[in-house]
PDB file of N, CA and C in Angstrom:
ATOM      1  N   UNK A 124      -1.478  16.178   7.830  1.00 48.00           N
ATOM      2  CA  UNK A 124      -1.657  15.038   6.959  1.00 48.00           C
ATOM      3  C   UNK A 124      -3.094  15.055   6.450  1.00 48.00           C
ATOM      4  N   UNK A 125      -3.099  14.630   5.422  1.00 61.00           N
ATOM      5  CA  UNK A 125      -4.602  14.777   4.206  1.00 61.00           C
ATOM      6  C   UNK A 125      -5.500  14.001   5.206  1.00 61.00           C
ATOM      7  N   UNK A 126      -6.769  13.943   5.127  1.00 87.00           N
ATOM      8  CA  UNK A 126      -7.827  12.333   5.348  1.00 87.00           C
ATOM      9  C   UNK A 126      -7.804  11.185   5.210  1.00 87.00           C
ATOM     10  N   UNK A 127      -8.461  10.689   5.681  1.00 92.00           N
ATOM     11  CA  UNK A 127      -8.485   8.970   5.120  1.00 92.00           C
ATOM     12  C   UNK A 127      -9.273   9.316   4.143  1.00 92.00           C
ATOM     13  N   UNK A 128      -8.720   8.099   3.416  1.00 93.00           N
ATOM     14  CA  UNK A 128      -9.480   7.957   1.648  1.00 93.00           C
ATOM     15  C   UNK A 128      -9.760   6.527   1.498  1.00 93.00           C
ATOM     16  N   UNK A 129     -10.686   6.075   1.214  1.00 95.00           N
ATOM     17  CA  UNK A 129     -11.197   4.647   1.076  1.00 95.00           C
ATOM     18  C   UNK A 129     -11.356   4.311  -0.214  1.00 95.00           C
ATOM     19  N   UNK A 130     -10.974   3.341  -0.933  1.00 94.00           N
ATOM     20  CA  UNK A 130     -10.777   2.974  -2.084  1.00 94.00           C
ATOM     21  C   UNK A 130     -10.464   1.237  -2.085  1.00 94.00           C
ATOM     22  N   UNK A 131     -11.666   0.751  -3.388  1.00 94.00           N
ATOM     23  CA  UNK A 131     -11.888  -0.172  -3.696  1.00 94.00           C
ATOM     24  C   UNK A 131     -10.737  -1.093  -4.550  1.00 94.00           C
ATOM     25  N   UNK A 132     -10.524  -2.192  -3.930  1.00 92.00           N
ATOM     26  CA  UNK A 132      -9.167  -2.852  -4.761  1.00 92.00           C
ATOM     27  C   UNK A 132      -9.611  -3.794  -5.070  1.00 92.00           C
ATOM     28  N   UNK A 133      -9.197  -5.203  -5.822  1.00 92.00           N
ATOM     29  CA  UNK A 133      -9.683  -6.542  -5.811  1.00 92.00           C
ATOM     30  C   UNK A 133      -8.095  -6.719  -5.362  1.00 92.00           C
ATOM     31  N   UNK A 134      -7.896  -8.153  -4.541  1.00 90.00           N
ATOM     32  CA  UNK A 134      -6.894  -9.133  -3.789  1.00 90.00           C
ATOM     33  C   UNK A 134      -7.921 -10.680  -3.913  1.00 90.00           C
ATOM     34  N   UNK A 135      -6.796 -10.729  -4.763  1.00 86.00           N
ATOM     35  CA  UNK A 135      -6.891 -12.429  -5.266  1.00 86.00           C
ATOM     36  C   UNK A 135      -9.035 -12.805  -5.696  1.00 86.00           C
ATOM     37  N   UNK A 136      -9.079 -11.508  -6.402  1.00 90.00           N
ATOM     38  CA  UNK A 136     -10.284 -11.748  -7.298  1.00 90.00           C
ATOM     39  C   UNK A 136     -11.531 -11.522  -6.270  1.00 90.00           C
ATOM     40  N   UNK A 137     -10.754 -10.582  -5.100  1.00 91.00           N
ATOM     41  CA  UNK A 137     -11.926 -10.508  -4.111  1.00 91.00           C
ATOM     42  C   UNK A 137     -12.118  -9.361  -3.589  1.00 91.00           C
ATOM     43  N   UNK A 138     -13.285  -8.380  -3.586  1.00 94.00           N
ATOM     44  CA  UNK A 138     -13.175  -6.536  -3.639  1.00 94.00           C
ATOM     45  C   UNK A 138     -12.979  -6.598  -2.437  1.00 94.00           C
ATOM     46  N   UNK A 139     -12.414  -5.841  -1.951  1.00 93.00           N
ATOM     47  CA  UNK A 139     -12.314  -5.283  -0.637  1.00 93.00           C
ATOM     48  C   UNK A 139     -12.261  -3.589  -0.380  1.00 93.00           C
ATOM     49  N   UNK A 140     -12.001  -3.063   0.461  1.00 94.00           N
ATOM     50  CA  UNK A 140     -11.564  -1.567   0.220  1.00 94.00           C
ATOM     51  C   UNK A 140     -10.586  -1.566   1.616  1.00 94.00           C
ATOM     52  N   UNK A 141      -9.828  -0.482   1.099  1.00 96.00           N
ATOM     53  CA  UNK A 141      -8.910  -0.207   1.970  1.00 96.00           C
ATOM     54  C   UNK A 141      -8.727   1.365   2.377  1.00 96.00           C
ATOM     55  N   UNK A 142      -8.410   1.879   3.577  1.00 96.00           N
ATOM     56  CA  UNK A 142      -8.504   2.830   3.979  1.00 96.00           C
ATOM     57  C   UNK A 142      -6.993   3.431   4.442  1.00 96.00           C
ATOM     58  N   UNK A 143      -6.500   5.251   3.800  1.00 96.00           N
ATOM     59  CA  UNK A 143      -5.470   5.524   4.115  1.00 96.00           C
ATOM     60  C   UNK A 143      -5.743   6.920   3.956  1.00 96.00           C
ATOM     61  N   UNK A 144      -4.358   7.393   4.686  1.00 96.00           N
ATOM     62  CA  UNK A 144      -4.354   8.514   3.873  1.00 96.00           C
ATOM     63  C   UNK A 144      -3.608   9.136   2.810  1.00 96.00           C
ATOM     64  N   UNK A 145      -4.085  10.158   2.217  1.00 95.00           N
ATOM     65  CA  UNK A 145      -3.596  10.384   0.510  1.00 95.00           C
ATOM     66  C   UNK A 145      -2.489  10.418   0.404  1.00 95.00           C
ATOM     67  N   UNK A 146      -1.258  10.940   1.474  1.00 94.00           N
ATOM     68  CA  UNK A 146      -0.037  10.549   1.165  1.00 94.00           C
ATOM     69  C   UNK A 146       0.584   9.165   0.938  1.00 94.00           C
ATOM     70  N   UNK A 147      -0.158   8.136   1.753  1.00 96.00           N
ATOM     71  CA  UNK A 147       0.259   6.729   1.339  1.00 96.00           C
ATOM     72  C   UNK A 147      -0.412   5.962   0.230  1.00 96.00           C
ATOM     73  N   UNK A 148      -1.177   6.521   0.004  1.00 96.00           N
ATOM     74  CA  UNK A 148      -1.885   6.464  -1.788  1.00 96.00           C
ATOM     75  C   UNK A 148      -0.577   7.160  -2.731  1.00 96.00           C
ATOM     76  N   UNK A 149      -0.390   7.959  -2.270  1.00 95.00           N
ATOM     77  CA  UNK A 149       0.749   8.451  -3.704  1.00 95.00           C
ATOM     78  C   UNK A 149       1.788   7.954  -3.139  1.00 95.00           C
ATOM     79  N   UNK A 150       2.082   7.436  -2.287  1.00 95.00           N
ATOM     80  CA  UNK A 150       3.422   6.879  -2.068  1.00 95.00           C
ATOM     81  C   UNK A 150       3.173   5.280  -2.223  1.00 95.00           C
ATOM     82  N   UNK A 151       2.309   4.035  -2.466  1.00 96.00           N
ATOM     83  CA  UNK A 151       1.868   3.477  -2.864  1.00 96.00           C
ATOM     84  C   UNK A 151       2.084   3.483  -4.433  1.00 96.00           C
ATOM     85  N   UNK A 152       1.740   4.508  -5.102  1.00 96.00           N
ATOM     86  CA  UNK A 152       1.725   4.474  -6.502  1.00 96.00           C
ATOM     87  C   UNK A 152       2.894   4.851  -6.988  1.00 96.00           C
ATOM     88  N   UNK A 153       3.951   5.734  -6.341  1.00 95.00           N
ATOM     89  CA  UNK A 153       5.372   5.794  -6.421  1.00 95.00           C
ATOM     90  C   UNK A 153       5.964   4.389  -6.281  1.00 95.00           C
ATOM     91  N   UNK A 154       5.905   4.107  -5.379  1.00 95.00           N
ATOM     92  CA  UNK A 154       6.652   2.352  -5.086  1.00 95.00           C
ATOM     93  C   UNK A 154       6.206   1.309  -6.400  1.00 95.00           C
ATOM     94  N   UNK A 155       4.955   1.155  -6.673  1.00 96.00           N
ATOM     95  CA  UNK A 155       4.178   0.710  -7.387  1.00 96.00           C
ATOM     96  C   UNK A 155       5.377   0.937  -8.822  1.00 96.00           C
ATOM     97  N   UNK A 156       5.346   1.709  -9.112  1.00 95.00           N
ATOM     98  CA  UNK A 156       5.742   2.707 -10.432  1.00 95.00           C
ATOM     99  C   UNK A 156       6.810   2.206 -10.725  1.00 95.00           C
ATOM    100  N   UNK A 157       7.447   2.311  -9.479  1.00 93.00           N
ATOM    101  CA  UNK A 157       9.572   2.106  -9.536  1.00 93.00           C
ATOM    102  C   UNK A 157       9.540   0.566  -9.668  1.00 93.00           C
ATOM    103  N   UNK A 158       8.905   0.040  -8.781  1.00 93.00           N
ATOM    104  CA  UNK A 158       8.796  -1.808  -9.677  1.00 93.00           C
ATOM    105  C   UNK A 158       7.733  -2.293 -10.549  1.00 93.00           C
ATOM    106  N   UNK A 159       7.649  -1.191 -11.104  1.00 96.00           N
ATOM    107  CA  UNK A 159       7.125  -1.991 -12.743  1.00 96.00           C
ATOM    108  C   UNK A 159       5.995  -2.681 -12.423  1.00 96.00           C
ATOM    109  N   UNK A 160       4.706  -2.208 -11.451  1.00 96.00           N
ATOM    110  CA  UNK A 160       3.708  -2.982 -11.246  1.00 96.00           C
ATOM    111  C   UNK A 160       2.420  -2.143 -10.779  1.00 96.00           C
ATOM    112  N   UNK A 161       1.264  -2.504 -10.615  1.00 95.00           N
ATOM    113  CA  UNK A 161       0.442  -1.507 -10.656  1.00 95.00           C
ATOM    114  C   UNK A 161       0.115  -1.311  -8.803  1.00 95.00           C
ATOM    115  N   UNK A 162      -0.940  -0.306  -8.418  1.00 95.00           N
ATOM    116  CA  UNK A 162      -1.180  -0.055  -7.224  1.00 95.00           C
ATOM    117  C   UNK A 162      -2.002  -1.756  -6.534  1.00 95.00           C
ATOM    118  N   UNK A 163      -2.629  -2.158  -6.910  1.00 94.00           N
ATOM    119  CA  UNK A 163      -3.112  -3.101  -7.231  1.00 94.00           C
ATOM    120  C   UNK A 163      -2.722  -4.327  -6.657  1.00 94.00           C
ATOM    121  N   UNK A 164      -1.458  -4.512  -7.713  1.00 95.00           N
ATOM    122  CA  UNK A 164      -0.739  -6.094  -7.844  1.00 95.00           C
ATOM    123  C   UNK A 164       0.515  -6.032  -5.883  1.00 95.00           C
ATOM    124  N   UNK A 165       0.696  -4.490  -6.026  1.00 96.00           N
ATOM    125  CA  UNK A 165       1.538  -4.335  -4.842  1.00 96.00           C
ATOM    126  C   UNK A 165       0.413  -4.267  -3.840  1.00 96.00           C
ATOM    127  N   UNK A 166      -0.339  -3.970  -3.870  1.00 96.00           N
ATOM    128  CA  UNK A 166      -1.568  -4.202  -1.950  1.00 96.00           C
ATOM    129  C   UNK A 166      -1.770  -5.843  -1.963  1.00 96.00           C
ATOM    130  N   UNK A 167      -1.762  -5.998  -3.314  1.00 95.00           N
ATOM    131  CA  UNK A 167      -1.963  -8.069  -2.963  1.00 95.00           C
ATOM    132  C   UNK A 167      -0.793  -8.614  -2.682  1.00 95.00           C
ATOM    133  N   UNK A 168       0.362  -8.366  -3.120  1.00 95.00           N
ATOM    134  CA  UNK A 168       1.977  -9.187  -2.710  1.00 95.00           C
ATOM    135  C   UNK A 168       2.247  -8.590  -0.960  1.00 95.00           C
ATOM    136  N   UNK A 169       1.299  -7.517  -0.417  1.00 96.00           N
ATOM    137  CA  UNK A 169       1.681  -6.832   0.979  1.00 96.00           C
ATOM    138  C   UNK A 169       0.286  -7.984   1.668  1.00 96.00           C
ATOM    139  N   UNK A 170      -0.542  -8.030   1.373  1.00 95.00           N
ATOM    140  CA  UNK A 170      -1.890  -8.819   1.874  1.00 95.00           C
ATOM    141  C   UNK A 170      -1.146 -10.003   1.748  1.00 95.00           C
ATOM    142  N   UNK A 171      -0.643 -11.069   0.654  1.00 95.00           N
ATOM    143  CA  UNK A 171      -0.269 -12.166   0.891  1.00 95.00           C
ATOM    144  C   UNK A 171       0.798 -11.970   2.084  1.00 95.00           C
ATOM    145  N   UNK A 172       1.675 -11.678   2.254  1.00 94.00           N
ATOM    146  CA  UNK A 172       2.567 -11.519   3.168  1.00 94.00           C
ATOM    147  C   UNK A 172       2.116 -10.617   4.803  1.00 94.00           C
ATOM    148  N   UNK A 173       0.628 -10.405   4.867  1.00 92.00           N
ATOM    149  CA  UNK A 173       0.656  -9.423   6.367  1.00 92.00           C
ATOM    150  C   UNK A 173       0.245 -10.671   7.476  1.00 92.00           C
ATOM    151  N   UNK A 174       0.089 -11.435   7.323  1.00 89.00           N
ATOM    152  CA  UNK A 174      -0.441 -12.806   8.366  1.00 89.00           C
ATOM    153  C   UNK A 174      -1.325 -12.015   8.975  1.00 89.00           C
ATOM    154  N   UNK A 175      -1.604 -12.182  10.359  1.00 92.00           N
ATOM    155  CA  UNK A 175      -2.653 -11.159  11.352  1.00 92.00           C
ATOM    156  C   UNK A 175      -2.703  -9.504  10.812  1.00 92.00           C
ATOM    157  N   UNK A 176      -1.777  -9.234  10.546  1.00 91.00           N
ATOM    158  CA  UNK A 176      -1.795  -7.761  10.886  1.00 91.00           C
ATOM    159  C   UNK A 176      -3.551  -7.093   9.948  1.00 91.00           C
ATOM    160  N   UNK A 177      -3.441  -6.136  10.302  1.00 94.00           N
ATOM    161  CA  UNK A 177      -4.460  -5.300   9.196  1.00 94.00           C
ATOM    162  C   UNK A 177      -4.283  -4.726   8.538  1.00 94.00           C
ATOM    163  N   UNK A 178      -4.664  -5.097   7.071  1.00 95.00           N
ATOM    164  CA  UNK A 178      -4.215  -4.350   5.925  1.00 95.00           C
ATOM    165  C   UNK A 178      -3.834  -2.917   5.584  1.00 95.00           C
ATOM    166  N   UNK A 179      -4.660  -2.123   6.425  1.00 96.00           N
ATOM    167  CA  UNK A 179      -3.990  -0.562   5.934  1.00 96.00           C
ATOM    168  C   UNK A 179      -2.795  -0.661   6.930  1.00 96.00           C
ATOM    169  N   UNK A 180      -2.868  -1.002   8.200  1.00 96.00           N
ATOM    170  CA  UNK A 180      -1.736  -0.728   8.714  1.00 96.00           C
ATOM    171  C   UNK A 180      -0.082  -1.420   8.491  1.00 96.00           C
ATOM    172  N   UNK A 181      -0.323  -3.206   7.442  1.00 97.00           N
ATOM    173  CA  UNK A 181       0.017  -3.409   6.790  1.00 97.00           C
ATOM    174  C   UNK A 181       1.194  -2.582   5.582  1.00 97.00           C
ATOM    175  N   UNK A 182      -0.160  -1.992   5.014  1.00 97.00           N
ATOM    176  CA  UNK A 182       0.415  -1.177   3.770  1.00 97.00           C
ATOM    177  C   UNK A 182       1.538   0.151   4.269  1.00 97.00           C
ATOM    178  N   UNK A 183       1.037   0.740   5.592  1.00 97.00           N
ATOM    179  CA  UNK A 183       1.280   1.471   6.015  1.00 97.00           C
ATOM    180  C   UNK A 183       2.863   1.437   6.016  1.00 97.00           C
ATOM    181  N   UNK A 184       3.181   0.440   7.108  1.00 96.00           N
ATOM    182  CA  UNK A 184       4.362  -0.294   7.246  1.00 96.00           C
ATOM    183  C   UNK A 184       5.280  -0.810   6.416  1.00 96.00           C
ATOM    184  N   UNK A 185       4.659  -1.149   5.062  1.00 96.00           N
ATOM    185  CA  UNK A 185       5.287  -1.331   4.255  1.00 96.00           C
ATOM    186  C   UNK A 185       6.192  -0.406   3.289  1.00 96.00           C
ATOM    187  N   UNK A 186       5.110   0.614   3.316  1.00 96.00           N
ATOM    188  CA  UNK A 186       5.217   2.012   2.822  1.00 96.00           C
ATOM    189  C   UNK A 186       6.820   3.078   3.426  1.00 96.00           C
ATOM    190  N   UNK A 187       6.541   2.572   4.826  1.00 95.00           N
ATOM    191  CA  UNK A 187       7.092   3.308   5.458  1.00 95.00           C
ATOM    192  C   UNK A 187       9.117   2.571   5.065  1.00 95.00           C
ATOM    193  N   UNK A 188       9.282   1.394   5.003  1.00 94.00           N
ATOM    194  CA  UNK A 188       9.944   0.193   4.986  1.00 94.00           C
ATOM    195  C   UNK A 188      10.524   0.850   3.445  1.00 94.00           C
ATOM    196  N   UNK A 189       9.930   0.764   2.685  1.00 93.00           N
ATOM    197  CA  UNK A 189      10.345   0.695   1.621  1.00 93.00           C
ATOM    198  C   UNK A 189      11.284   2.461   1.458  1.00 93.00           C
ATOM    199  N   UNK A 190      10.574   3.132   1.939  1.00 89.00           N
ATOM    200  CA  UNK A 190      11.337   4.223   2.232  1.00 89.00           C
ATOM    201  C   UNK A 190      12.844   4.455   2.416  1.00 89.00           C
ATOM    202  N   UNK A 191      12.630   3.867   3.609  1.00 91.00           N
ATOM    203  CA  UNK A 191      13.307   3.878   4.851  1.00 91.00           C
ATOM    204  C   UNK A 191      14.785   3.053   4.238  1.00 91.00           C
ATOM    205  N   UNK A 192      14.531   2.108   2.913  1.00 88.00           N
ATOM    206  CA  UNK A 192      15.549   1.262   2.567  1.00 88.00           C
ATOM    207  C   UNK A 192      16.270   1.825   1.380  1.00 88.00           C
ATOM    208  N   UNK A 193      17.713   1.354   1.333  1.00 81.00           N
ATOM    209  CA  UNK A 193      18.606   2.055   0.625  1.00 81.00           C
ATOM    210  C   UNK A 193      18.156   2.056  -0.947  1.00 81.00           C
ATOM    211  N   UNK A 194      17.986   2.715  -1.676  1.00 75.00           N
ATOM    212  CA  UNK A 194      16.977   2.729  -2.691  1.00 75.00           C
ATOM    213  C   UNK A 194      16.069   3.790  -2.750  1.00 75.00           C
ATOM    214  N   UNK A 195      15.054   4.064  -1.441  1.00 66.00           N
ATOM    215  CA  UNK A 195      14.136   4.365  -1.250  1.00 66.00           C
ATOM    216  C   UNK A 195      13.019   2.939  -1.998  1.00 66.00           C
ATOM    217  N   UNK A 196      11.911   3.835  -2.978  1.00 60.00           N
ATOM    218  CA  UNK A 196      10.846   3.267  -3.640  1.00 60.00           C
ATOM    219  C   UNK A 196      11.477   1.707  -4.136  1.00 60.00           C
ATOM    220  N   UNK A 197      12.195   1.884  -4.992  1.00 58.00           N
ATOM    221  CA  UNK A 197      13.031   1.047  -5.506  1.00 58.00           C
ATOM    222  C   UNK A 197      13.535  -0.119  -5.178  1.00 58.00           C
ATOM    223  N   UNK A 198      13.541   0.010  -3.614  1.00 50.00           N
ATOM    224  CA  UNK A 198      14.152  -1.116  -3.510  1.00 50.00           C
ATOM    225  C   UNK A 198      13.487  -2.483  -3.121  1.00 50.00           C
ATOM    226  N   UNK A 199      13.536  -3.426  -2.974  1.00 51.00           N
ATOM    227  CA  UNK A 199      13.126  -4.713  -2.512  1.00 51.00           C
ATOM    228  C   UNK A 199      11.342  -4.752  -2.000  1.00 51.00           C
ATOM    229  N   UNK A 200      10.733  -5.808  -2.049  1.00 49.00           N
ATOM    230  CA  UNK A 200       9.692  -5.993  -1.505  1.00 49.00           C
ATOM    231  C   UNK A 200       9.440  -4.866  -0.213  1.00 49.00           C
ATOM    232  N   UNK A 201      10.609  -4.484   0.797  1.00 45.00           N
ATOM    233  CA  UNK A 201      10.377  -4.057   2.021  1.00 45.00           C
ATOM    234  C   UNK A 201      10.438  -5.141   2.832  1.00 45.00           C
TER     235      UNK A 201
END
């Protein structure tokens, strides 16, 4: 598996950065893609919804979820 890659987002008008690795960056932007929304708008609808958890591992999970569901990318929030 690639490195972690750290990259700067804004969530709800506020920079943060988030840390992954490059396969869940392009799989991020695949999911992103298939619902019509940017990398962006999908790390803030996963941040509004992670309560405690931590955001990359968050995304991670989400990533993995969305997969994992009949659809693949496509389908539902996760």
């Amino acid at each position: 598996m690639s490195g972690i890659r750290k990259r700067s987002v804004m969530i709800a008008g506020h920079p943060t950065s988030v840390s992954l690795e490059e396969p869940f960056w392009e799989a991020l932007r695949e999911i992103a893609g298939a619902r019509g929304q940017s990398v962006q708008a999908l790390i803030g609808a996963i941040d509004a919804e992670r309560g405690a958890q931590n955001l990359s591992s968050a995304i991670r999970v989400h990533v993995l979820a969305a997969v994992r569901a009949p659809g693949g990318a496509e389908a539902g929030s996760g």
